[in-house]
Short mmCIF file of C-alpha atoms in Angstrom, two decimals:
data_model
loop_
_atom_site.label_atom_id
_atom_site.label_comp_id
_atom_site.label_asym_id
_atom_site.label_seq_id
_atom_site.Cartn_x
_atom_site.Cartn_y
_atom_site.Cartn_z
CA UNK A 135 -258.95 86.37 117.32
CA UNK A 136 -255.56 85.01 118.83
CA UNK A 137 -254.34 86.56 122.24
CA UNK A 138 -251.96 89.60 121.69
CA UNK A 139 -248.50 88.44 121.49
CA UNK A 140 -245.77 90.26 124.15
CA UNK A 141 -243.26 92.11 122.43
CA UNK A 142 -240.70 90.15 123.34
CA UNK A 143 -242.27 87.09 121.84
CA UNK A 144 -242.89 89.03 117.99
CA UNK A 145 -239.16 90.62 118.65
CA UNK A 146 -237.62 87.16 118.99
CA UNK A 147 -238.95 85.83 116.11
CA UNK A 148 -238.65 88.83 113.71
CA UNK A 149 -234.53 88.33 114.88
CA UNK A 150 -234.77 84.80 114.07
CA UNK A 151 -236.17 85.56 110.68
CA UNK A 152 -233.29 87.78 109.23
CA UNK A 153 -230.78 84.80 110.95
CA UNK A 154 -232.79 82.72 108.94
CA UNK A 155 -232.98 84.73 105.75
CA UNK A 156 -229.38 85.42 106.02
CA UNK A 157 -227.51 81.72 107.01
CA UNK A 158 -230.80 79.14 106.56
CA UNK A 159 -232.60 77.11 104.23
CA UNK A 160 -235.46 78.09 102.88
CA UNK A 161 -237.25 75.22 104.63
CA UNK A 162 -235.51 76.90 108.36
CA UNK A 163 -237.22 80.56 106.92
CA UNK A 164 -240.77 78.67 105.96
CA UNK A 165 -240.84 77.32 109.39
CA UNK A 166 -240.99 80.51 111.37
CA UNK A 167 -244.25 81.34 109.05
CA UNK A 168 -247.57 79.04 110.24
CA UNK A 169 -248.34 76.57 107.96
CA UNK A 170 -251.35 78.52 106.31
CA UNK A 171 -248.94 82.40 105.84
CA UNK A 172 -249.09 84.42 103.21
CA UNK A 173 -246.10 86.16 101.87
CA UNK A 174 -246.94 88.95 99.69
CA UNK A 175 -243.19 90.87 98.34
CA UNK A 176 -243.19 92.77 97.09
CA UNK A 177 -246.66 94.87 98.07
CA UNK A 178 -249.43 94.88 95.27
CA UNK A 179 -247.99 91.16 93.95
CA UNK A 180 -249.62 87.87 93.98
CA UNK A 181 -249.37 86.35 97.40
CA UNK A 182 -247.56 83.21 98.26
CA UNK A 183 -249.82 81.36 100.56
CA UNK A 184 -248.73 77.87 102.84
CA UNK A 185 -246.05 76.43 103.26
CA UNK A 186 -244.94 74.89 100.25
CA UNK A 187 -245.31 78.00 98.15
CA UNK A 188 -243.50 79.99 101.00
CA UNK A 189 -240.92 77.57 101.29
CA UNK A 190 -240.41 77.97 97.01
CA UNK A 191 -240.42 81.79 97.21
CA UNK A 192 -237.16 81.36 99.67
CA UNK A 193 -235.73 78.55 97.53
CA UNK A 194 -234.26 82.00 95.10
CA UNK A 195 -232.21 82.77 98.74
CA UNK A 196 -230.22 79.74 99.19
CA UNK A 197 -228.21 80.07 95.96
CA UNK A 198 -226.48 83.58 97.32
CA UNK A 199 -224.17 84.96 99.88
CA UNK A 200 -226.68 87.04 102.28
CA UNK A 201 -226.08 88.86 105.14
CA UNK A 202 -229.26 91.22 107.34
CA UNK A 203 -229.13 93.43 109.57
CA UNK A 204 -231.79 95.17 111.46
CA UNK A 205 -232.18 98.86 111.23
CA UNK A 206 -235.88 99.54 113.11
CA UNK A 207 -238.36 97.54 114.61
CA UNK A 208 -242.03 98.42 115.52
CA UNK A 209 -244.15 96.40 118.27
CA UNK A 210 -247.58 97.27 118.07
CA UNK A 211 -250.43 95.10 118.87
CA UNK A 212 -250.30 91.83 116.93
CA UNK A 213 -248.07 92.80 114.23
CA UNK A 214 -244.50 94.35 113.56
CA UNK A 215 -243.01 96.64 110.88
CA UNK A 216 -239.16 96.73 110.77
CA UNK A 217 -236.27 98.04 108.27
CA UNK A 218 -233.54 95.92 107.61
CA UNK A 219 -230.57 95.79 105.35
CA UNK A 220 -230.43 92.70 103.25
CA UNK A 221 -227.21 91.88 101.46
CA UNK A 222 -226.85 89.44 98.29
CA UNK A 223 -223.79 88.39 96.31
CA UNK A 224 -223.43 86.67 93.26
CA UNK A 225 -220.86 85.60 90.79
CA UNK A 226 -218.93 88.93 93.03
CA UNK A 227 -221.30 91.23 92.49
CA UNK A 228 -223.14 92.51 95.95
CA UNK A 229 -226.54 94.37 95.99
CA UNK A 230 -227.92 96.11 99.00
CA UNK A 231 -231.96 96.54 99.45
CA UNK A 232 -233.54 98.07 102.43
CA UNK A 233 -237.24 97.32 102.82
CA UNK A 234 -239.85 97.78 105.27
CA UNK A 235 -241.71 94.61 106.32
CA UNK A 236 -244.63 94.02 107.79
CA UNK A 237 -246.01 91.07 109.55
CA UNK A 238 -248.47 89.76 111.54
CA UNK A 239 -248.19 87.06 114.35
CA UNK A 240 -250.34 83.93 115.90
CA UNK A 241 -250.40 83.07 119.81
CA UNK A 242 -247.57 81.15 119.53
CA UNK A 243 -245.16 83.45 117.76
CA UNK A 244 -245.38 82.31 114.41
CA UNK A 245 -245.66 84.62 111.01
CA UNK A 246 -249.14 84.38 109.81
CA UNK A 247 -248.53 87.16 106.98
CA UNK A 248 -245.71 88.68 105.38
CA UNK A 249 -245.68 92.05 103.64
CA UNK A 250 -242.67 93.79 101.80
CA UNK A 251 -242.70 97.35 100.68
CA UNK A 252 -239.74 98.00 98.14
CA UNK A 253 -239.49 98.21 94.61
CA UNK A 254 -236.32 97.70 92.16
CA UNK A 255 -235.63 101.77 92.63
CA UNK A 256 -234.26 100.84 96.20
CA UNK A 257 -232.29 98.26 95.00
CA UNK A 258 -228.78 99.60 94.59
CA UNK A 259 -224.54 98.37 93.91
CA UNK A 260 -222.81 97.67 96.89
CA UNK B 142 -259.70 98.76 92.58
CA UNK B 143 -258.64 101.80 91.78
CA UNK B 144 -255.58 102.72 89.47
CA UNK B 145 -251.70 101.82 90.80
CA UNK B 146 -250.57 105.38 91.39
CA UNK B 147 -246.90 106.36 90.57
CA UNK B 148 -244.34 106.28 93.24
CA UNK B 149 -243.98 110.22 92.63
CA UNK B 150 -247.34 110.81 93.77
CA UNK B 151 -247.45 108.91 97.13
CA UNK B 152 -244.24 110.18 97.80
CA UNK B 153 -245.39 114.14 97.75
CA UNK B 154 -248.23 113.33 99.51
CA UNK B 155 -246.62 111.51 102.04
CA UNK B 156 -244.03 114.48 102.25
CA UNK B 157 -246.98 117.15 102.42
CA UNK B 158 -248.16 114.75 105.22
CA UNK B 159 -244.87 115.11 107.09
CA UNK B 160 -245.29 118.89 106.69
CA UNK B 161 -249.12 119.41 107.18
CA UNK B 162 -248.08 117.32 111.19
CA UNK B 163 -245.18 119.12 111.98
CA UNK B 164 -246.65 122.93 110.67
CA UNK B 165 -250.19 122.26 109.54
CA UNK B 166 -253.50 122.49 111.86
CA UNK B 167 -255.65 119.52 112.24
CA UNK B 168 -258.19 120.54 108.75
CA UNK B 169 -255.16 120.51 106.92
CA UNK B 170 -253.90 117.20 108.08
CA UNK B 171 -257.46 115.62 107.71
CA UNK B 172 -257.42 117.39 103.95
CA UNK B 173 -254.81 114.90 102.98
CA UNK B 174 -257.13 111.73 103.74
CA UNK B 175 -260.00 110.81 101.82
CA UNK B 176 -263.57 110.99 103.34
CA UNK B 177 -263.76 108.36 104.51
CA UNK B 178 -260.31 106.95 105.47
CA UNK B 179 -259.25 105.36 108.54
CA UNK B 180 -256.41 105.95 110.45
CA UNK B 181 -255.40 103.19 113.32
CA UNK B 182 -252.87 104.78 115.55
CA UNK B 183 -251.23 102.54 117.59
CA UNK B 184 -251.66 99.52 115.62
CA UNK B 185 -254.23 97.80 117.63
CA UNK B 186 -256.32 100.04 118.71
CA UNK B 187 -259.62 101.23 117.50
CA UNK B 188 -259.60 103.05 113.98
CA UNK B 189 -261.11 106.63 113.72
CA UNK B 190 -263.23 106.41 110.47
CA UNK B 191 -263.94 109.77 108.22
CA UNK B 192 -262.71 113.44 108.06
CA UNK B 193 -264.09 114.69 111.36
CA UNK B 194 -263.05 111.90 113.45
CA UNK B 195 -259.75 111.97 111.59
CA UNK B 196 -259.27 115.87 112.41
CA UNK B 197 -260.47 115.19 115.86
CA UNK B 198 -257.59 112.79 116.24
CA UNK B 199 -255.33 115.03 114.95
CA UNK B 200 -256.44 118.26 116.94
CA UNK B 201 -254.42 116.98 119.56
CA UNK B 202 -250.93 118.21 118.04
CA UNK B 203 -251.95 121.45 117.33
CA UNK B 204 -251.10 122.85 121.11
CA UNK B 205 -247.44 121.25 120.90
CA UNK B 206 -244.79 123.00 119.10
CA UNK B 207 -243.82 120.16 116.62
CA UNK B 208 -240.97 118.97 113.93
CA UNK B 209 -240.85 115.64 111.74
CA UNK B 210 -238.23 114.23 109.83
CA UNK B 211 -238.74 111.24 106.58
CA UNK B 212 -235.98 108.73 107.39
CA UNK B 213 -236.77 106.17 105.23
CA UNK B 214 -239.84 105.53 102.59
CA UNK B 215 -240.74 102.43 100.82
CA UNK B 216 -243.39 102.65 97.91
CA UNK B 217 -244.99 99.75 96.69
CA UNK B 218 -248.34 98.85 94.45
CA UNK B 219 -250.53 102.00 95.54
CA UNK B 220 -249.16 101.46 99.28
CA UNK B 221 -246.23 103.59 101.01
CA UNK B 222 -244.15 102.29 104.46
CA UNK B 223 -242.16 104.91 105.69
CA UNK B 224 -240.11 105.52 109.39
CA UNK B 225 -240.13 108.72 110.55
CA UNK B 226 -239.18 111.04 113.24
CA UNK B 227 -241.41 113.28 115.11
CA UNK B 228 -240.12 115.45 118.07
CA UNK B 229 -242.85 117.55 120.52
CA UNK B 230 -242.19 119.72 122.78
CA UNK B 231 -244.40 120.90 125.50
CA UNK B 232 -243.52 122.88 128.63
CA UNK B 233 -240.19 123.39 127.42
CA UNK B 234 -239.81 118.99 127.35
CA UNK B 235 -239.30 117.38 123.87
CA UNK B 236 -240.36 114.25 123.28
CA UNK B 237 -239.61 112.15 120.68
CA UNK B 238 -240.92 109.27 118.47
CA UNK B 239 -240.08 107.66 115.36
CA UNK B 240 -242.58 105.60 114.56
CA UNK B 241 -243.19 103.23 111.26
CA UNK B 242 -246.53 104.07 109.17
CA UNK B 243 -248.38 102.40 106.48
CA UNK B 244 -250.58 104.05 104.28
CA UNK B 245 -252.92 103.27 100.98
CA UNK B 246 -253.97 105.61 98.95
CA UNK B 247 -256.38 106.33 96.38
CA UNK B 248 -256.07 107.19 92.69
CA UNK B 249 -256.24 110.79 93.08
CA UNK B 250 -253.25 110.30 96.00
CA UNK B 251 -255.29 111.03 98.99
CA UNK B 252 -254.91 109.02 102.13
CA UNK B 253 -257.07 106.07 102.21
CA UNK B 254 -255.73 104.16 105.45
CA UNK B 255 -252.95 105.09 107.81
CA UNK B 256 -251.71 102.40 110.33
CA UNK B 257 -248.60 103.65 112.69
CA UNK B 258 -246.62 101.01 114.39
CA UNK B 259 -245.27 101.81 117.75
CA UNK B 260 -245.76 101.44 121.05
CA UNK B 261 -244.80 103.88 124.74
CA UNK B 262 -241.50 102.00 124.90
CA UNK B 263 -240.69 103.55 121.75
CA UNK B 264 -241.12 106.74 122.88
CA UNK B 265 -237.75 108.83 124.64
CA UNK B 266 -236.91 112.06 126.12
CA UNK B 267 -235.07 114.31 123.96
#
């Protein structure tokens, strides 16, 4: 059982993930996740779990044009749900996908779990 | 492990939720959950466990006059994340709330677990 993060603490870093996702390497994203994470997107798929594999999921990322944007955030307890607005482009063509994440945090700010909720009917031409 | 349900199933019961909190008394909100689901509202704070601690939980509303609205909803595996609004009034002042849930759900499409993500400083005036 870890202390209870401040709000401020889990809001900084869920902004620093979606700068990461959108201008960073996959290596920059893996970092804000603690070395032993889980990243499980979307919902009800095999998990990704440390570092390495985390760092391989984002590797997919750093070949497009991506913009984020935050639409809602959540505080409560130890964990966070947002919305956000992720943007991709590829050879010109631009898809939009709005999930709902979920995480949960350590005592020092860093993801410990990662959980998207989408599926390919939210995916949609921008 | 019980069966993936399809997206068109969580949704309506997620919608009938919406409806069964803004018109529905505390029995029918509880009717949506399975017998022994949990529901953890903040996020954080002690889970209420089975149908009458569930309606207990939910008697509370009854004595407000009460709307909600589905802004967003994110189905994934045989797990929904969805933001919402709710709006309260009491005493002639409306309060309201949009908070982010998570719920599982089992393979007949009751409620299994409910988490809602917010916190008071999400809270306004209306």
């Amino acid at each position: 059982m870890t202390a209870p993060q401040t709000t401020d603490v889990i809001t900084d870093t869920v902004r620093r993930y979606l700068d990461a996702v959108a201008t960073g390497t996959a290596a920059q994203i893996a970092g804000l996740y603690a070395p032993d994470a889980t990243v499980e997107d979307p919902v009800g798929s095999a998990p990704h779990r440390g570092t390495e594999a985390v760092t391989a999921f984002y590797a997919a990322l750093e070949n497009l044009r991506r913009s984020t944007e935050l639409l809602a955030l959540r505080v409560a307890g130890n964990e966070a749900a947002f919305h956000f607005r992720v943007r991709t482009e590829i050879d010109g063509n631009a898809h939009v996908i709005e999930p709902i994440d979920v995480m949960t945090f350590d005592d020092e700010g860093r993801i410990t779990s990662m959980r998207a909720f989408w599926s390919a009917a939210d995916m949609r031409q921008a």
